Coordinates of C-alpha atoms in Angstrom, one line a residue:
X1 CA 105.2 94.3 96.1
X2 CA 104.4 95.2 92.5
X3 CA 105.5 92.5 90.0
X4 CA 109.2 91.9 90.8
X5 CA 109.6 95.3 92.4
X6 CA 109.1 96.5 96.0
X7 CA 107.7 100.0 96.4
X8 CA 106.9 102.4 99.1
X9 CA 104.3 105.1 99.3
X10 CA 104.0 107.8 101.9
X11 CA 101.0 110.2 102.1
X12 CA 100.8 113.4 104.2
X13 CA 97.9 115.9 104.1
X14 CA 97.2 119.2 105.7
X15 CA 94.3 121.7 105.1
X16 CA 96.1 123.3 102.2
X17 CA 98.3 120.6 100.6
X18 CA 98.8 116.9 99.9
X19 CA 102.2 115.2 99.5
X20 CA 103.0 111.8 98.2
X21 CA 106.4 110.3 98.4
X22 CA 106.8 107.4 95.9
X23 CA 109.8 105.1 96.0
X24 CA 110.9 101.8 94.4
X25 CA 113.0 100.1 97.1
X26 CA 113.9 96.9 95.2
X27 CA 113.4 95.0 92.0
X28 CA 114.6 95.0 88.4
X29 CA 114.0 97.9 86.0
X30 CA 112.5 101.1 87.4
X31 CA 108.7 101.1 87.3
X32 CA 106.6 104.1 86.1
X33 CA 104.0 105.3 88.5
X34 CA 100.7 106.0 86.8
X35 CA 98.9 108.1 89.3
X36 CA 95.4 109.6 89.2
X37 CA 94.7 112.3 91.8
X38 CA 91.1 113.1 92.7
X39 CA 90.2 115.8 95.1
X40 CA 86.7 115.8 96.5
X41 CA 85.2 119.3 96.0
X42 CA 88.6 121.0 96.2
X43 CA 90.5 123.1 93.6
X44 CA 94.2 122.9 92.8
X45 CA 96.4 126.0 93.2
X46 CA 99.7 124.4 92.2
X47 CA 101.3 121.1 91.5
X48 CA 105.0 120.3 92.0
X49 CA 107.1 117.2 91.2
X50 CA 110.4 117.0 93.1
X51 CA 110.2 120.6 94.0
X52 CA 109.6 121.9 90.5
X53 CA 106.3 123.2 89.0
X54 CA 104.5 120.5 87.0
X55 CA 102.0 121.1 84.3
X56 CA 99.0 118.8 84.6
X57 CA 95.6 118.7 82.8
X58 CA 93.2 119.6 85.6
X59 CA 89.6 118.4 84.9
X60 CA 86.4 118.7 86.9
X61 CA 83.7 116.2 87.3
X62 CA 80.0 117.1 87.1
X63 CA 80.0 116.7 91.0
X64 CA 82.7 119.4 91.3
X65 CA 85.6 117.1 92.1
X66 CA 89.0 118.0 90.5
X67 CA 91.3 115.3 89.1
X68 CA 94.4 114.8 87.0
X69 CA 96.7 112.1 85.8
X70 CA 100.5 112.0 86.1
X71 CA 103.3 109.6 85.2
X72 CA 106.4 109.5 87.3
X73 CA 109.4 107.2 86.4
X74 CA 110.6 105.6 89.6
X75 CA 114.4 105.7 89.0
X76 CA 114.6 107.6 92.4
X77 CA 112.3 108.8 95.1
X78 CA 109.6 111.1 93.6
X79 CA 107.7 113.7 95.6
X80 CA 104.3 114.9 94.3
X81 CA 103.0 117.9 96.1
X82 CA 99.5 119.4 95.4
X83 CA 98.7 122.8 96.9
X84 CA 95.0 123.4 97.3
X85 CA 93.1 126.7 97.0
X86 CA 91.8 128.0 100.3
X87 CA 88.2 127.1 101.1

């Protein structure tokens, strides 16, 4: 539960990609997901939202971790896919 909404989150990871499926399953007005993705020591090759390329502001910490923020309105299931550069 999140306020008066019920949400679902699914996370799948392989060596070269990470996928999140975000869904509001019940509640009033659609929420907006405010998501910060941090990748320990990995670089991002490509980001997609719902199968389409997404522009994100990739930043790197002094420790070499990559991160970005993204907002996704939850009026339907959203799929965030991050493809990683090969190691």
